[in-house]
Amino acid sequence: MLGTEITNVDFQVTQLHGGTLGDVQLITGNATTVDVRKLPYQIVSKTQKKWERYGDPDSWRREYDLYQSNFGTLFSESFRWPECYHVEMNEEENESQIWMEYIEGVSGLDLTGDMYERAAGELGRFQGKLYAEQPVLLQNLTNLSKVEDMKNFYLRYRSWNRVYDYIRSEDCTIPQHLCKMLIDIDENADEIFNRIEQLPVVLCHRDFWVANLLDLDGKSIVIDWDTAGWGYLGEDIASLIADEADLEHMVEYYRKCIPAYYKGFSEYADVSHITDNCVYELILLMFGYRLVEWYRNAEEENKLEETDDESAAQHVHTLQKVYEMGNL
């Protein structure tokens, strides 16, 4: 990392993230070189224990596998992941550890509209280049999520009475026009998937939301690649727009990001024949029932704790914004 031989380090540890998806720590300090210089450093340590994501049991080690490969050579200076310094796998403990670059960029809801639009364009270029060139490296990667995962995710939610029956019940407190929006998707799902399945299959990040996106000096850096795999054109843009979105600007970003994404993709592959990008439908398929679940969880927690937390209302507000997108 520092480009010289180190004889000693001091360090401090700050927790960045902990939980099912991994234990992530920021390690900072000073390294002493052989000629007794003190060099400051910052490095991220990510420890990932084995766990099974529904329908994708090997996702827990996917980021390790990708960093072990030459996957990083597929990125550009303007769209990339954090540089990796070292990876280890403890096969006995089913645990990986990745030491990577720490990036102090703008992320989350601090991202501006220009940053959203730039990230959408860079994502389009990245996916378009790989789609056009079909690099052998990419074809040889064995641990990638499958193209049918998005459909299976929706069908699993649709089979869950907690959300499916709820939006059709008299007890439902979500506005009826929003419930009808979700019911219409269910009733037309076969036709919608027939359209989606005509779209190009591209390499997707599949967790492309604002917490995993950093903007640093006008460049887009994407973290957490454990869900990466094959998906349809537009899946990642649906996530960028709808996953814990900036509600105030959600419709605006929908208008701006889709053209930027297609413009970037079209620099490498012809998409002029695609008259329906299906991003609106992808948002509802990927997040509709999930928002209902989150709404119900928040409502029940409010009743249990006798509080008036606003998160339930935010989930309904998100559905309302999606409804507005469908009427543009």
CSV table of C-alpha atoms in Angstrom, one decimal:
chain,number,residue,atom,x,y,z
A,1,MET,CA,0.0,0.0,0.0
A,2,LEU,CA,2.7,2.5,1.0
A,3,GLY,CA,5.3,1.2,-1.6
A,4,THR,CA,8.1,0.7,0.9
A,5,GLU,CA,9.2,-1.8,3.5
A,6,ILE,CA,7.6,-1.3,6.9
A,7,THR,CA,9.2,-2.3,10.2
A,8,ASN,CA,6.5,-1.3,12.7
A,9,VAL,CA,3.0,0.1,12.8
A,10,ASP,CA,0.7,1.6,15.4
A,11,PHE,CA,-3.0,1.5,14.9
A,12,GLN,CA,-6.5,2.5,16.1
A,13,VAL,CA,-9.7,0.7,15.1
A,14,THR,CA,-13.0,2.3,14.3
A,15,GLN,CA,-16.1,0.2,13.6
A,16,LEU,CA,-17.7,1.1,10.3
A,17,HIS,CA,-20.3,-1.6,9.9
A,18,GLY,CA,-21.1,-4.9,11.7
A,19,GLY,CA,-23.8,-7.5,11.3
A,20,THR,CA,-24.9,-10.3,9.0
A,21,LEU,CA,-23.2,-8.9,5.9
A,22,GLY,CA,-19.8,-8.5,7.5
A,23,ASP,CA,-17.7,-6.9,10.1
A,24,VAL,CA,-16.1,-3.7,8.6
A,25,GLN,CA,-13.4,-1.7,10.5
A,26,LEU,CA,-11.3,1.3,9.6
A,27,ILE,CA,-7.7,0.9,10.7
A,28,THR,CA,-5.7,4.1,11.0
A,29,GLY,CA,-2.2,4.9,12.3
A,30,ASN,CA,1.4,5.5,11.4
A,31,ALA,CA,3.8,3.0,9.8
A,32,THR,CA,7.5,3.2,10.4
A,33,THR,CA,9.8,2.6,7.4
A,34,VAL,CA,13.2,1.1,7.4
A,35,ASP,CA,14.7,4.6,7.2
A,36,VAL,CA,12.7,5.6,10.3
A,37,ARG,CA,10.1,7.7,8.5
A,38,LYS,CA,6.5,7.8,9.8
A,39,LEU,CA,3.9,7.4,7.2
A,40,PRO,CA,0.2,7.8,8.0
A,41,TYR,CA,-2.2,5.2,6.6
A,42,GLN,CA,-5.9,4.4,6.5
A,43,ILE,CA,-7.1,0.9,5.5
A,44,VAL,CA,-10.4,-1.0,5.7
A,45,SER,CA,-10.6,-4.5,7.0
A,46,LYS,CA,-13.7,-6.5,6.1
A,47,THR,CA,-14.3,-9.9,7.7
A,48,GLN,CA,-17.1,-12.0,6.2
A,49,LYS,CA,-18.4,-15.1,7.9
A,50,LYS,CA,-20.4,-17.7,6.0
A,51,TRP,CA,-24.1,-17.2,5.8
A,52,GLU,CA,-26.7,-18.1,3.2
A,53,ARG,CA,-28.7,-15.6,1.3
A,54,TYR,CA,-32.0,-17.0,0.0
A,55,GLY,CA,-31.4,-18.5,-3.4
A,56,ASP,CA,-27.7,-17.4,-3.5
A,57,PRO,CA,-25.8,-19.5,-0.9
A,58,ASP,CA,-22.3,-18.6,-2.1
A,59,SER,CA,-22.8,-14.8,-2.0
A,60,TRP,CA,-21.0,-14.6,1.4
A,61,ARG,CA,-17.6,-15.4,-0.4
A,62,ARG,CA,-18.3,-13.7,-3.7
A,63,GLU,CA,-16.4,-10.5,-3.0
A,64,TYR,CA,-13.4,-12.6,-1.9
A,65,ASP,CA,-13.6,-14.6,-5.1
A,66,LEU,CA,-13.9,-11.5,-7.3
A,67,TYR,CA,-10.9,-9.8,-5.6
A,68,GLN,CA,-8.9,-13.0,-6.0
A,69,SER,CA,-9.6,-12.9,-9.7
A,70,ASN,CA,-8.7,-10.2,-12.3
A,71,PHE,CA,-12.2,-8.7,-12.1
A,72,GLY,CA,-10.7,-5.4,-11.1
A,73,THR,CA,-9.1,-5.0,-14.6
A,74,LEU,CA,-12.6,-4.5,-16.0
A,75,PHE,CA,-13.1,-1.2,-14.3
A,76,SER,CA,-12.1,2.3,-15.5
A,77,GLU,CA,-10.6,5.2,-13.7
A,78,SER,CA,-14.1,6.8,-13.5
A,79,PHE,CA,-16.0,3.7,-12.3
A,80,ARG,CA,-14.4,1.2,-10.0
A,81,TRP,CA,-14.3,-0.6,-6.7
A,82,PRO,CA,-11.9,0.1,-3.8
A,83,GLU,CA,-8.4,-1.1,-4.4
A,84,CYS,CA,-7.6,-4.4,-2.6
A,85,TYR,CA,-4.3,-4.8,-0.8
A,86,HIS,CA,-4.7,-8.3,0.6
A,87,VAL,CA,-7.3,-11.1,0.9
A,88,GLU,CA,-7.3,-14.3,3.0
A,89,MET,CA,-9.7,-17.2,3.3
A,90,ASN,CA,-9.9,-19.3,6.5
A,91,GLU,CA,-11.5,-22.5,5.0
A,92,GLU,CA,-11.9,-24.1,8.4
A,93,GLU,CA,-13.8,-21.2,9.8
A,94,ASN,CA,-15.6,-20.4,6.5
A,95,GLU,CA,-14.4,-16.8,6.9
A,96,SER,CA,-12.8,-14.4,4.5
A,97,GLN,CA,-10.9,-11.2,5.3
A,98,ILE,CA,-10.3,-8.4,2.8
A,99,TRP,CA,-7.9,-5.4,3.3
A,100,MET,CA,-8.8,-2.6,1.0
A,101,GLU,CA,-8.6,1.1,0.3
A,102,TYR,CA,-10.4,3.6,2.5
A,103,ILE,CA,-12.3,6.2,0.5
A,104,GLU,CA,-13.6,9.4,1.9
A,105,GLY,CA,-16.2,10.3,-0.8
A,106,VAL,CA,-19.7,11.6,-0.8
A,107,SER,CA,-22.2,8.9,-0.2
A,108,GLY,CA,-25.8,8.1,0.9
A,109,LEU,CA,-28.3,10.9,0.9
A,110,ASP,CA,-25.5,13.4,0.6
A,111,LEU,CA,-25.2,12.6,-3.1
A,112,THR,CA,-26.4,15.4,-5.3
A,113,GLY,CA,-28.5,15.1,-8.5
A,114,ASP,CA,-25.4,15.5,-10.6
A,115,MET,CA,-23.7,12.7,-8.7
A,116,TYR,CA,-26.7,10.4,-9.3
A,117,GLU,CA,-26.7,11.2,-13.0
A,118,ARG,CA,-22.9,10.8,-13.3
A,119,ALA,CA,-23.1,7.4,-11.6
A,120,ALA,CA,-25.9,6.3,-13.8
A,121,GLY,CA,-23.9,7.2,-16.9
A,122,GLU,CA,-20.8,5.5,-15.7
A,123,LEU,CA,-22.7,2.4,-14.8
A,124,GLY,CA,-24.2,2.3,-18.3
A,125,ARG,CA,-20.7,2.6,-19.8
A,126,PHE,CA,-19.3,-0.2,-17.6
A,127,GLN,CA,-22.2,-2.5,-18.4
A,128,GLY,CA,-22.2,-1.6,-22.1
A,129,LYS,CA,-18.5,-2.2,-22.5
A,130,LEU,CA,-18.7,-5.6,-20.9
A,131,TYR,CA,-21.8,-6.5,-22.9
A,132,ALA,CA,-20.2,-5.5,-26.2
A,133,GLU,CA,-16.8,-7.1,-25.5
A,134,GLN,CA,-17.8,-10.2,-23.6
A,135,PRO,CA,-14.4,-10.6,-22.0
A,136,VAL,CA,-13.3,-14.2,-21.4
A,137,LEU,CA,-12.4,-13.3,-17.8
A,138,LEU,CA,-16.1,-12.5,-17.1
A,139,GLN,CA,-17.3,-15.7,-18.7
A,140,ASN,CA,-15.0,-17.8,-16.6
A,141,LEU,CA,-16.1,-16.4,-13.2
A,142,THR,CA,-18.1,-19.2,-11.6
A,143,ASN,CA,-19.5,-17.5,-8.5
A,144,LEU,CA,-21.9,-14.9,-9.8
A,145,SER,CA,-25.6,-14.5,-9.0
A,146,LYS,CA,-28.0,-15.9,-11.6
A,147,VAL,CA,-30.2,-13.9,-14.1
A,148,GLU,CA,-33.4,-15.4,-12.7
A,149,ASP,CA,-32.7,-14.2,-9.2
A,150,MET,CA,-34.7,-11.0,-9.6
A,151,LYS,CA,-37.8,-12.9,-10.8
A,152,ASN,CA,-37.5,-15.5,-8.0
A,153,PHE,CA,-37.1,-12.7,-5.4
A,154,TYR,CA,-40.4,-11.2,-6.6
A,155,LEU,CA,-42.2,-14.5,-6.8
A,156,ARG,CA,-41.1,-15.3,-3.2
A,157,TYR,CA,-42.5,-12.1,-1.9
A,158,ARG,CA,-45.7,-12.6,-3.9
A,159,SER,CA,-46.2,-16.0,-2.3
A,160,TRP,CA,-46.0,-14.4,1.2
A,161,ASN,CA,-49.4,-13.9,2.7
A,162,ARG,CA,-48.1,-11.2,5.1
A,163,VAL,CA,-47.8,-8.8,2.2
A,164,TYR,CA,-49.9,-10.4,-0.6
A,165,ASP,CA,-53.1,-10.8,1.4
A,166,TYR,CA,-52.5,-7.5,3.3
A,167,ILE,CA,-52.8,-5.2,0.4
A,168,ARG,CA,-56.0,-7.0,-0.6
A,169,SER,CA,-57.6,-6.8,2.9
A,170,GLU,CA,-60.0,-4.4,4.5
A,171,ASP,CA,-57.5,-3.9,7.3
A,172,CYS,CA,-54.8,-2.5,5.0
A,173,THR,CA,-54.0,1.1,5.8
A,174,ILE,CA,-51.9,1.8,2.7
A,175,PRO,CA,-53.9,4.1,0.3
A,176,GLN,CA,-56.0,2.1,-2.2
A,177,HIS,CA,-54.5,3.5,-5.3
A,178,LEU,CA,-51.1,2.3,-4.2
A,179,CYS,CA,-52.4,-1.2,-3.4
A,180,LYS,CA,-54.0,-1.2,-6.8
A,181,MET,CA,-50.6,-0.3,-8.4
A,182,LEU,CA,-49.1,-3.4,-6.8
A,183,ILE,CA,-52.1,-5.6,-7.6
A,184,ASP,CA,-51.9,-4.5,-11.3
A,185,ILE,CA,-48.3,-5.6,-11.4
A,186,ASP,CA,-49.2,-9.1,-10.0
A,187,GLU,CA,-52.1,-9.5,-12.5
A,188,ASN,CA,-49.8,-8.5,-15.5
A,189,ALA,CA,-46.6,-10.2,-14.2
A,190,ASP,CA,-46.3,-12.7,-17.0
A,191,GLU,CA,-46.6,-10.1,-19.7
A,192,ILE,CA,-44.2,-7.8,-17.8
A,193,PHE,CA,-41.6,-10.5,-17.4
A,194,ASN,CA,-41.9,-11.3,-21.1
A,195,ARG,CA,-40.9,-7.7,-21.9
A,196,ILE,CA,-38.1,-7.6,-19.3
A,197,GLU,CA,-36.7,-10.9,-20.6
A,198,GLN,CA,-36.2,-9.3,-24.0
A,199,LEU,CA,-33.7,-6.8,-22.5
A,200,PRO,CA,-29.9,-7.4,-22.7
A,201,VAL,CA,-28.5,-9.5,-19.9
A,202,VAL,CA,-25.6,-7.6,-18.3
A,203,LEU,CA,-23.3,-7.8,-15.3
A,204,CYS,CA,-25.2,-6.2,-12.4
A,205,HIS,CA,-24.0,-5.1,-9.0
A,206,ARG,CA,-27.5,-5.9,-7.6
A,207,ASP,CA,-27.2,-3.8,-4.5
A,208,PHE,CA,-26.6,-0.5,-6.3
A,209,TRP,CA,-28.0,1.9,-3.8
A,210,VAL,CA,-26.7,5.2,-2.3
A,211,ALA,CA,-25.0,3.6,0.7
A,212,ASN,CA,-22.8,1.5,-1.6
A,213,LEU,CA,-22.0,4.4,-4.0
A,214,LEU,CA,-19.3,7.0,-3.3
A,215,ASP,CA,-18.5,10.0,-5.4
A,216,LEU,CA,-14.9,11.1,-5.1
A,217,ASP,CA,-13.7,14.0,-7.2
A,218,GLY,CA,-16.2,13.3,-9.9
A,219,LYS,CA,-15.6,9.6,-10.0
A,220,SER,CA,-18.0,6.8,-9.0
A,221,ILE,CA,-16.7,4.1,-6.6
A,222,VAL,CA,-18.9,1.2,-5.7
A,223,ILE,CA,-18.5,-1.0,-2.7
A,224,ASP,CA,-20.0,-4.4,-1.5
A,225,TRP,CA,-20.0,-6.6,-4.5
A,226,ASP,CA,-21.3,-9.7,-2.8
A,227,THR,CA,-24.6,-9.8,-4.7
A,228,ALA,CA,-23.0,-9.2,-8.2
A,229,GLY,CA,-24.0,-11.3,-11.1
A,230,TRP,CA,-26.1,-11.5,-14.2
A,231,GLY,CA,-29.3,-9.5,-14.5
A,232,TYR,CA,-31.3,-7.4,-16.9
A,233,LEU,CA,-30.5,-4.0,-18.3
A,234,GLY,CA,-31.9,-1.5,-15.8
A,235,GLU,CA,-32.0,-3.6,-12.6
A,236,ASP,CA,-29.2,-1.5,-11.0
A,237,ILE,CA,-30.8,1.8,-12.0
A,238,ALA,CA,-34.1,0.6,-10.4
A,239,SER,CA,-32.1,0.1,-7.1
A,240,LEU,CA,-30.4,3.5,-7.4
A,241,ILE,CA,-33.7,5.3,-7.8
A,242,ALA,CA,-35.9,3.4,-5.3
A,243,ASP,CA,-33.8,1.7,-2.6
A,244,GLU,CA,-34.0,4.0,0.5
A,245,ALA,CA,-34.2,6.9,-1.9
A,246,ASP,CA,-34.0,10.6,-1.5
A,247,LEU,CA,-37.8,11.1,-1.5
A,248,GLU,CA,-37.7,14.8,-2.2
A,249,HIS,CA,-35.9,14.2,-5.5
A,250,MET,CA,-36.9,10.7,-6.3
A,251,VAL,CA,-39.0,11.5,-9.4
A,252,GLU,CA,-36.4,14.0,-10.6
A,253,TYR,CA,-33.7,11.4,-10.4
A,254,TYR,CA,-35.9,8.9,-12.2
A,255,ARG,CA,-36.1,11.4,-15.1
A,256,LYS,CA,-32.4,12.2,-15.1
A,257,CYS,CA,-30.8,8.8,-14.4
A,258,ILE,CA,-32.5,6.6,-17.0
A,259,PRO,CA,-31.4,8.8,-20.0
A,260,ALA,CA,-27.9,9.1,-18.6
A,261,TYR,CA,-27.7,5.3,-18.1
A,262,TYR,CA,-28.9,4.5,-21.6
A,263,LYS,CA,-26.6,7.1,-23.1
A,264,GLY,CA,-23.6,5.5,-21.4
A,265,PHE,CA,-24.6,2.0,-22.5
A,266,SER,CA,-25.2,3.1,-26.1
A,267,GLU,CA,-21.6,4.2,-26.4
A,268,TYR,CA,-20.7,0.5,-26.7
A,269,ALA,CA,-23.9,-1.3,-27.7
A,270,ASP,CA,-26.9,-0.3,-29.8
A,271,VAL,CA,-30.1,0.0,-27.7
A,272,SER,CA,-32.1,2.0,-30.2
A,273,HIS,CA,-34.5,-0.9,-30.6
A,274,ILE,CA,-35.5,-0.8,-26.9
A,275,THR,CA,-38.6,1.2,-26.8
A,276,ASP,CA,-39.6,0.2,-23.2
A,277,ASN,CA,-36.9,0.2,-20.6
A,278,CYS,CA,-39.1,-1.4,-18.0
A,279,VAL,CA,-37.4,0.5,-15.2
A,280,TYR,CA,-40.8,1.5,-13.6
A,281,GLU,CA,-41.9,-2.2,-13.6
A,282,LEU,CA,-38.5,-3.3,-12.3
A,283,ILE,CA,-38.8,-0.9,-9.4
A,284,LEU,CA,-42.2,-2.3,-8.5
A,285,LEU,CA,-41.1,-5.9,-8.9
A,286,MET,CA,-38.0,-5.4,-6.8
A,287,PHE,CA,-39.3,-3.0,-4.1
A,288,GLY,CA,-43.1,-3.0,-4.1
A,289,TYR,CA,-43.7,-5.8,-1.7
A,290,ARG,CA,-40.5,-5.0,0.2
A,291,LEU,CA,-41.9,-1.6,0.9
A,292,VAL,CA,-45.1,-3.2,2.1
A,293,GLU,CA,-43.1,-5.4,4.4
A,294,TRP,CA,-41.1,-2.5,5.8
A,295,TYR,CA,-44.3,-0.5,6.3
A,296,ARG,CA,-46.0,-3.4,8.3
A,297,ASN,CA,-42.9,-3.9,10.4
A,298,ALA,CA,-42.7,-0.2,11.3
A,299,GLU,CA,-46.5,0.0,12.0
A,300,GLU,CA,-46.2,-3.0,14.4
A,301,GLU,CA,-43.2,-1.6,16.1
A,302,ASN,CA,-45.0,1.7,16.7
A,303,LYS,CA,-47.9,-0.1,18.3
A,304,LEU,CA,-45.7,-2.3,20.4
A,305,GLU,CA,-43.5,0.5,21.7
A,306,GLU,CA,-46.4,3.0,21.6
A,307,THR,CA,-44.3,5.4,19.5
A,308,ASP,CA,-45.0,7.5,16.5
A,309,ASP,CA,-42.0,6.8,14.4
A,310,GLU,CA,-42.2,8.3,10.8
A,311,SER,CA,-40.6,5.4,9.0
A,312,ALA,CA,-44.0,3.8,8.1
A,313,ALA,CA,-45.1,7.0,6.5
A,314,GLN,CA,-41.9,7.2,4.6
A,315,HIS,CA,-42.5,3.8,3.0
A,316,VAL,CA,-45.9,4.9,1.9
A,317,HIS,CA,-44.4,8.1,0.6
A,318,THR,CA,-41.9,6.0,-1.5
A,319,LEU,CA,-44.7,4.0,-3.0
A,320,GLN,CA,-46.5,7.3,-3.8
A,321,LYS,CA,-43.4,8.6,-5.6
A,322,VAL,CA,-43.2,5.3,-7.6
A,323,TYR,CA,-46.9,5.8,-8.5
A,324,GLU,CA,-46.1,9.3,-9.8
A,325,MET,CA,-43.3,7.9,-12.0
A,326,GLY,CA,-45.9,5.6,-13.6
A,327,ASN,CA,-48.0,8.6,-14.5
A,328,LEU,CA,-45.2,10.6,-16.1
